[in-house]
Amino acid sequence: MTTVAEHRSDVAAMMRLMHATPEELWLTYFADSGDASEHELEEWLYGVRELPVPQVDLLSVAVNDLAEEHGLQTRVGDIAERSAAFLADEV
Protein backbone atom coordinates (compact mmCIF):
# COMPACT_ATOMS: atom_id res chain seq x y z
CA MET A 1 0.00 0.00 0.00
CA THR A 2 1.12 3.54 -0.62
CA THR A 3 2.77 5.06 2.38
CA VAL A 4 3.00 8.62 3.59
CA ALA A 5 6.78 8.31 3.12
CA GLU A 6 6.30 7.56 -0.59
CA HIS A 7 3.91 10.48 -0.82
CA ARG A 8 6.43 12.72 0.95
CA SER A 9 9.04 11.63 -1.58
CA ASP A 10 6.75 12.59 -4.47
CA VAL A 11 6.03 16.01 -2.97
CA ALA A 12 9.75 16.62 -2.41
CA ALA A 13 10.53 15.53 -5.99
CA MET A 14 7.95 17.97 -7.35
CA MET A 15 9.46 20.73 -5.25
CA ARG A 16 12.93 19.99 -6.61
CA LEU A 17 11.55 19.94 -10.16
CA MET A 18 10.05 23.40 -9.64
CA HIS A 19 12.98 24.71 -7.60
CA ALA A 20 10.35 25.64 -5.01
CA THR A 21 11.18 26.34 -1.39
CA PRO A 22 9.37 24.96 1.66
CA GLU A 23 8.24 28.53 2.32
CA GLU A 24 6.54 28.70 -1.10
CA LEU A 25 4.80 25.40 -0.46
CA TRP A 26 3.72 26.50 3.00
CA LEU A 27 2.29 29.81 1.75
CA THR A 28 0.21 27.98 -0.85
CA TYR A 29 -0.80 25.27 1.65
CA PHE A 30 -1.71 27.89 4.28
CA ALA A 31 -3.80 29.80 1.72
CA ASP A 32 -5.67 26.52 1.10
CA SER A 33 -6.54 26.39 4.86
CA GLY A 34 -3.60 24.23 5.97
CA ASP A 35 -3.17 23.86 9.74
CA ALA A 36 0.53 23.08 10.08
CA SER A 37 3.08 25.80 10.71
CA GLU A 38 5.85 26.44 8.23
CA HIS A 39 8.26 24.74 10.62
CA GLU A 40 6.02 21.66 10.93
CA LEU A 41 5.67 21.42 7.16
CA GLU A 42 9.43 21.62 6.73
CA GLU A 43 9.91 18.90 9.33
CA TRP A 44 7.38 16.74 7.46
CA LEU A 45 9.27 17.26 4.19
CA TYR A 46 12.46 16.02 5.86
CA GLY A 47 10.72 13.04 7.50
CA VAL A 48 11.17 14.32 11.04
CA ARG A 49 7.45 14.83 11.76
CA GLU A 50 4.23 13.21 10.66
CA LEU A 51 1.11 15.16 9.77
CA PRO A 52 -2.49 13.94 9.76
CA VAL A 53 -3.51 12.41 6.41
CA PRO A 54 -5.99 15.24 5.64
CA GLN A 55 -3.14 17.75 6.00
CA VAL A 56 -0.88 15.62 3.80
CA ASP A 57 -3.63 15.55 1.18
CA LEU A 58 -3.89 19.34 1.45
CA LEU A 59 -0.15 19.49 0.77
CA SER A 60 -0.88 17.57 -2.45
CA VAL A 61 -3.31 20.28 -3.45
CA ALA A 62 -0.73 22.96 -2.63
CA VAL A 63 2.13 21.32 -4.55
CA ASN A 64 -0.20 20.80 -7.51
CA ASP A 65 -1.21 24.47 -7.37
CA LEU A 66 2.48 25.42 -7.43
CA ALA A 67 3.09 23.03 -10.34
CA GLU A 68 0.30 24.72 -12.28
CA GLU A 69 1.82 28.14 -11.56
CA HIS A 70 5.13 26.80 -12.93
CA GLY A 71 3.41 25.52 -16.08
CA LEU A 72 3.88 21.84 -15.18
CA GLN A 73 1.29 19.20 -15.98
CA THR A 74 2.71 16.63 -13.55
CA ARG A 75 0.52 16.13 -10.49
CA VAL A 76 0.82 14.45 -7.10
CA GLY A 77 -2.30 12.47 -6.14
CA ASP A 78 -3.66 12.41 -2.64
CA ILE A 79 -3.15 9.43 -0.34
CA ALA A 80 -6.54 7.88 -1.16
CA GLU A 81 -5.93 8.14 -4.93
CA ARG A 82 -2.49 6.58 -4.65
CA SER A 83 -3.75 3.77 -2.44
CA ALA A 84 -6.62 3.01 -4.83
CA ALA A 85 -4.23 2.95 -7.81
CA PHE A 86 -1.87 0.66 -5.94
CA LEU A 87 -4.65 -1.74 -5.00
CA ALA A 88 -5.95 -1.76 -8.60
CA ASP A 89 -2.49 -2.83 -9.78
CA GLU A 90 -2.51 -5.75 -7.32
CA VAL A 91 -5.65 -7.30 -8.79
Coordinates of N, CA, C and O in Angstrom, one line a residue:
M1 N 0.8 -1.2 0.0 CA 0.0 0.0 0.0 C 0.9 1.2 0.0 O 2.0 1.2 0.5
T2 N 0.4 2.3 -0.6 CA 1.1 3.5 -0.6 C 1.3 4.1 0.8 O 0.4 4.1 1.6
T3 N 2.5 4.5 1.1 CA 2.8 5.1 2.4 C 2.9 6.6 2.3 O 3.1 7.2 1.3
V4 N 2.8 7.2 3.5 CA 3.0 8.6 3.6 C 4.4 9.0 3.2 O 4.7 10.0 2.6
A5 N 5.4 8.1 3.5 CA 6.8 8.3 3.1 C 6.9 8.4 1.6 O 7.7 9.2 1.1
E6 N 6.2 7.5 0.9 CA 6.3 7.6 -0.6 C 5.7 8.9 -1.1 O 6.2 9.5 -2.0
H7 N 4.6 9.2 -0.5 CA 3.9 10.5 -0.8 C 4.8 11.7 -0.6 O 4.9 12.6 -1.4
R8 N 5.5 11.7 0.6 CA 6.4 12.7 1.0 C 7.5 12.8 -0.1 O 7.9 13.9 -0.5
S9 N 8.0 11.7 -0.6 CA 9.0 11.6 -1.6 C 8.6 12.3 -2.9 O 9.3 13.0 -3.5
D10 N 7.3 12.0 -3.3 CA 6.7 12.6 -4.5 C 6.6 14.1 -4.3 O 6.9 14.8 -5.3
V11 N 6.2 14.6 -3.2 CA 6.0 16.0 -3.0 C 7.4 16.7 -3.0 O 7.6 17.7 -3.7
A12 N 8.4 16.1 -2.4 CA 9.7 16.6 -2.4 C 10.3 16.6 -3.8 O 11.0 17.6 -4.2
A13 N 10.0 15.6 -4.6 CA 10.5 15.5 -6.0 C 9.9 16.6 -6.8 O 10.6 17.3 -7.6
M14 N 8.6 16.9 -6.6 CA 8.0 18.0 -7.4 C 8.6 19.3 -7.0 O 8.8 20.2 -7.8
M15 N 8.9 19.5 -5.7 CA 9.5 20.7 -5.2 C 10.8 20.9 -5.9 O 11.1 22.1 -6.3
R16 N 11.6 19.9 -6.0 CA 12.9 20.0 -6.6 C 12.8 20.3 -8.1 O 13.5 21.2 -8.6
L17 N 11.8 19.7 -8.7 CA 11.5 19.9 -10.2 C 11.2 21.4 -10.4 O 11.6 22.0 -11.4
M18 N 10.5 22.0 -9.5 CA 10.0 23.4 -9.6 C 11.0 24.4 -9.0 O 10.9 25.6 -9.2
H19 N 12.1 23.9 -8.3 CA 13.0 24.7 -7.6 C 12.2 25.6 -6.6 O 12.5 26.7 -6.4
A20 N 11.2 24.9 -6.0 CA 10.3 25.6 -5.0 C 10.9 25.4 -3.6 O 11.5 24.4 -3.3
T21 N 10.7 26.4 -2.8 CA 11.2 26.3 -1.4 C 10.0 25.8 -0.5 O 8.9 26.0 -0.8
P22 N 10.4 25.3 0.7 CA 9.4 25.0 1.7 C 8.5 26.2 2.0 O 7.3 26.0 2.2
E23 N 9.0 27.3 2.0 CA 8.2 28.5 2.3 C 7.2 28.7 1.3 O 6.0 29.1 1.6
E24 N 7.5 28.6 0.0 CA 6.5 28.7 -1.1 C 5.4 27.7 -1.0 O 4.3 28.0 -1.1
L25 N 5.8 26.4 -0.6 CA 4.8 25.4 -0.5 C 3.9 25.7 0.7 O 2.7 25.6 0.6
W26 N 4.5 26.2 1.8 CA 3.7 26.5 3.0 C 2.7 27.6 2.7 O 1.6 27.6 3.1
L27 N 3.2 28.7 2.0 CA 2.3 29.8 1.8 C 1.1 29.4 0.9 O -0.1 29.8 1.2
T28 N 1.3 28.5 0.0 CA 0.2 28.0 -0.8 C -0.7 27.1 0.0 O -1.9 27.2 -0.1
Y29 N -0.1 26.2 0.8 CA -0.8 25.3 1.7 C -1.6 26.1 2.7 O -2.8 25.8 2.9
F30 N -1.0 27.1 3.3 CA -1.7 27.9 4.3 C -2.9 28.6 3.7 O -4.0 28.7 4.2
A31 N -2.7 29.1 2.4 CA -3.8 29.8 1.7 C -4.9 28.8 1.4 O -6.1 29.3 1.3
D32 N -4.6 27.5 1.3 CA -5.7 26.5 1.1 C -6.2 26.0 2.4 O -6.8 24.9 2.5
S33 N -6.0 26.7 3.5 CA -6.5 26.4 4.9 C -5.7 25.3 5.6 O -6.3 24.6 6.4
G34 N -4.4 25.2 5.3 CA -3.6 24.2 6.0 C -3.4 24.6 7.4 O -3.3 25.8 7.7
D35 N -3.3 23.6 8.3 CA -3.2 23.9 9.7 C -1.7 23.9 10.2 O -1.5 24.5 11.2
A36 N -0.8 23.2 9.6 CA 0.5 23.1 10.1 C 1.3 24.4 9.9 O 1.1 25.1 9.0
S37 N 2.2 24.6 10.8 CA 3.1 25.8 10.7 C 4.1 25.6 9.6 O 4.3 24.4 9.2
E38 N 4.8 26.6 9.2 CA 5.8 26.4 8.2 C 6.9 25.5 8.7 O 7.4 24.6 8.0
H39 N 7.3 25.6 10.0 CA 8.3 24.7 10.6 C 7.8 23.3 10.6 O 8.6 22.4 10.3
E40 N 6.5 23.0 10.9 CA 6.0 21.7 10.9 C 6.0 21.1 9.5 O 6.4 19.9 9.3
L41 N 5.7 21.9 8.5 CA 5.7 21.4 7.2 C 7.1 21.1 6.7 O 7.3 20.0 6.1
E42 N 8.0 21.9 7.1 CA 9.4 21.6 6.7 C 9.9 20.3 7.4 O 10.6 19.5 6.8
E43 N 9.5 20.1 8.6 CA 9.9 18.9 9.3 C 9.3 17.7 8.6 O 9.9 16.6 8.5
W44 N 8.0 17.8 8.2 CA 7.4 16.7 7.5 C 8.1 16.4 6.2 O 8.4 15.3 5.9
L45 N 8.5 17.5 5.4 CA 9.3 17.3 4.2 C 10.6 16.5 4.4 O 11.0 15.7 3.6
Y46 N 11.2 16.7 5.6 CA 12.5 16.0 5.9 C 12.3 14.7 6.6 O 13.2 14.1 7.0
G47 N 11.0 14.3 6.8 CA 10.7 13.0 7.5 C 10.9 13.0 9.0 O 11.0 12.0 9.6
V48 N 11.0 14.2 9.6 CA 11.2 14.3 11.0 C 9.8 14.3 11.8 O 9.8 13.9 12.9
R49 N 8.8 14.7 11.1 CA 7.4 14.8 11.8 C 6.4 14.2 10.8 O 6.6 14.2 9.6
E50 N 5.4 13.7 11.4 CA 4.2 13.2 10.7 C 3.1 14.2 10.8 O 3.0 15.0 11.8
L51 N 2.3 14.3 9.8 CA 1.1 15.2 9.8 C -0.1 14.3 9.6 O 0.0 13.2 8.9
P52 N -1.3 14.7 10.0 CA -2.5 13.9 9.8 C -2.7 13.8 8.2 O -2.4 14.7 7.5
V53 N -3.3 12.7 7.8 CA -3.5 12.4 6.4 C -4.3 13.5 5.7 O -3.9 13.9 4.6
P54 N -5.3 14.1 6.3 CA -6.0 15.2 5.6 C -5.0 16.4 5.3 O -5.2 17.1 4.3
Q55 N -4.1 16.7 6.2 CA -3.1 17.7 6.0 C -2.1 17.4 4.9 O -1.7 18.2 4.1
V56 N -1.8 16.1 4.9 CA -0.9 15.6 3.8 C -1.6 15.7 2.5 O -1.0 16.2 1.5
D57 N -2.9 15.4 2.4 CA -3.6 15.6 1.2 C -3.7 17.0 0.8 O -3.7 17.3 -0.4
L58 N -3.8 17.9 1.8 CA -3.9 19.3 1.4 C -2.5 19.8 0.9 O -2.5 20.7 0.0
L59 N -1.5 19.2 1.3 CA -0.2 19.5 0.8 C -0.1 19.1 -0.7 O 0.5 19.7 -1.5
S60 N -0.8 18.0 -1.0 CA -0.9 17.6 -2.5 C -1.5 18.7 -3.3 O -1.1 19.0 -4.4
V61 N -2.6 19.2 -2.8 CA -3.3 20.3 -3.5 C -2.4 21.5 -3.6 O -2.3 22.0 -4.7
A62 N -1.6 21.8 -2.6 CA -0.7 23.0 -2.6 C 0.4 22.7 -3.6 O 0.7 23.6 -4.4
V63 N 1.0 21.6 -3.6 CA 2.1 21.3 -4.5 C 1.6 21.3 -6.0 O 2.3 21.7 -6.9
N64 N 0.4 20.8 -6.2 CA -0.2 20.8 -7.5 C -0.5 22.2 -8.0 O -0.4 22.5 -9.1
D65 N -1.0 23.1 -7.0 CA -1.2 24.5 -7.4 C 0.1 25.1 -7.8 O 0.1 25.9 -8.8
L66 N 1.2 24.9 -7.1 CA 2.5 25.4 -7.4 C 2.9 24.9 -8.8 O 3.5 25.7 -9.6
A67 N 2.7 23.6 -9.1 CA 3.1 23.0 -10.3 C 2.4 23.7 -11.5 O 3.0 24.1 -12.5
E68 N 1.1 24.0 -11.3 CA 0.3 24.7 -12.3 C 0.9 26.1 -12.5 O 1.0 26.6 -13.7
E69 N 1.2 26.8 -11.4 CA 1.8 28.1 -11.6 C 3.1 28.1 -12.3 O 3.5 29.1 -13.0
H70 N 3.9 27.0 -12.2 CA 5.1 26.8 -12.9 C 4.9 26.2 -14.3 O 5.9 25.9 -15.0
G71 N 3.7 26.0 -14.7 CA 3.4 25.5 -16.1 C 3.6 24.0 -16.2 O 3.8 23.5 -17.4
L72 N 3.7 23.3 -15.1 CA 3.9 21.8 -15.2 C 2.5 21.1 -15.2 O 1.6 21.5 -14.6
Q73 N 2.5 20.0 -15.9 CA 1.3 19.2 -16.0 C 1.4 18.0 -15.0 O 0.4 17.3 -14.8
T74 N 2.5 17.7 -14.5 CA 2.7 16.6 -13.6 C 1.9 16.9 -12.3 O 1.9 18.1 -11.8
R75 N 1.3 15.9 -11.7 CA 0.5 16.1 -10.5 C 0.9 15.0 -9.5 O 1.2 13.9 -9.8
V76 N 0.7 15.4 -8.2 CA 0.8 14.5 -7.1 C -0.6 14.1 -6.6 O -1.4 15.1 -6.3
G77 N -1.0 12.9 -6.6 CA -2.3 12.5 -6.1 C -2.4 12.5 -4.6 O -1.3 12.5 -4.0
D78 N -3.6 12.5 -4.1 CA -3.7 12.4 -2.6 C -3.5 11.0 -2.2 O -3.4 10.0 -3.0
I79 N -3.4 10.8 -0.9 CA -3.1 9.4 -0.3 C -4.2 8.4 -0.8 O -3.9 7.3 -1.2
A80 N -5.5 8.8 -0.8 CA -6.5 7.9 -1.2 C -6.4 7.5 -2.6 O -6.6 6.3 -3.0
E81 N -6.1 8.4 -3.5 CA -5.9 8.1 -4.9 C -4.8 7.2 -5.1 O -4.9 6.2 -5.9
R82 N -3.7 7.4 -4.5 CA -2.5 6.6 -4.7 C -2.8 5.2 -4.1 O -2.4 4.2 -4.7
S83 N -3.4 5.1 -3.0 CA -3.7 3.8 -2.4 C -4.7 3.0 -3.4 O -4.5 1.8 -3.6
A84 N -5.7 3.7 -3.9 CA -6.6 3.0 -4.8 C -5.9 2.5 -6.1 O -6.1 1.4 -6.6
A85 N -5.0 3.3 -6.6 CA -4.2 3.0 -7.8 C -3.3 1.8 -7.5 O -3.2 0.8 -8.3
F86 N -2.7 1.8 -6.3 CA -1.9 0.7 -5.9 C -2.7 -0.6 -5.8 O -2.3 -1.7 -6.3
L87 N -3.8 -0.5 -5.2 CA -4.7 -1.7 -5.0 C -5.2 -2.3 -6.3 O -5.3 -3.5 -6.5
A88 N -5.5 -1.4 -7.3 CA -6.0 -1.8 -8.6 C -4.9 -2.5 -9.3 O -5.1 -3.5 -10.1
D89 N -3.6 -2.1 -9.1 CA -2.5 -2.8 -9.8 C -2.3 -4.2 -9.2 O -1.7 -5.1 -9.9
E90 N -2.7 -4.4 -8.0 CA -2.5 -5.8 -7.3 C -3.5 -6.8 -7.9 O -3.2 -8.0 -7.8
V91 N -4.6 -6.4 -8.3 CA -5.6 -7.3 -8.8 C -5.3 -8.0 -10.1 O -4.6 -7.6 -10.9

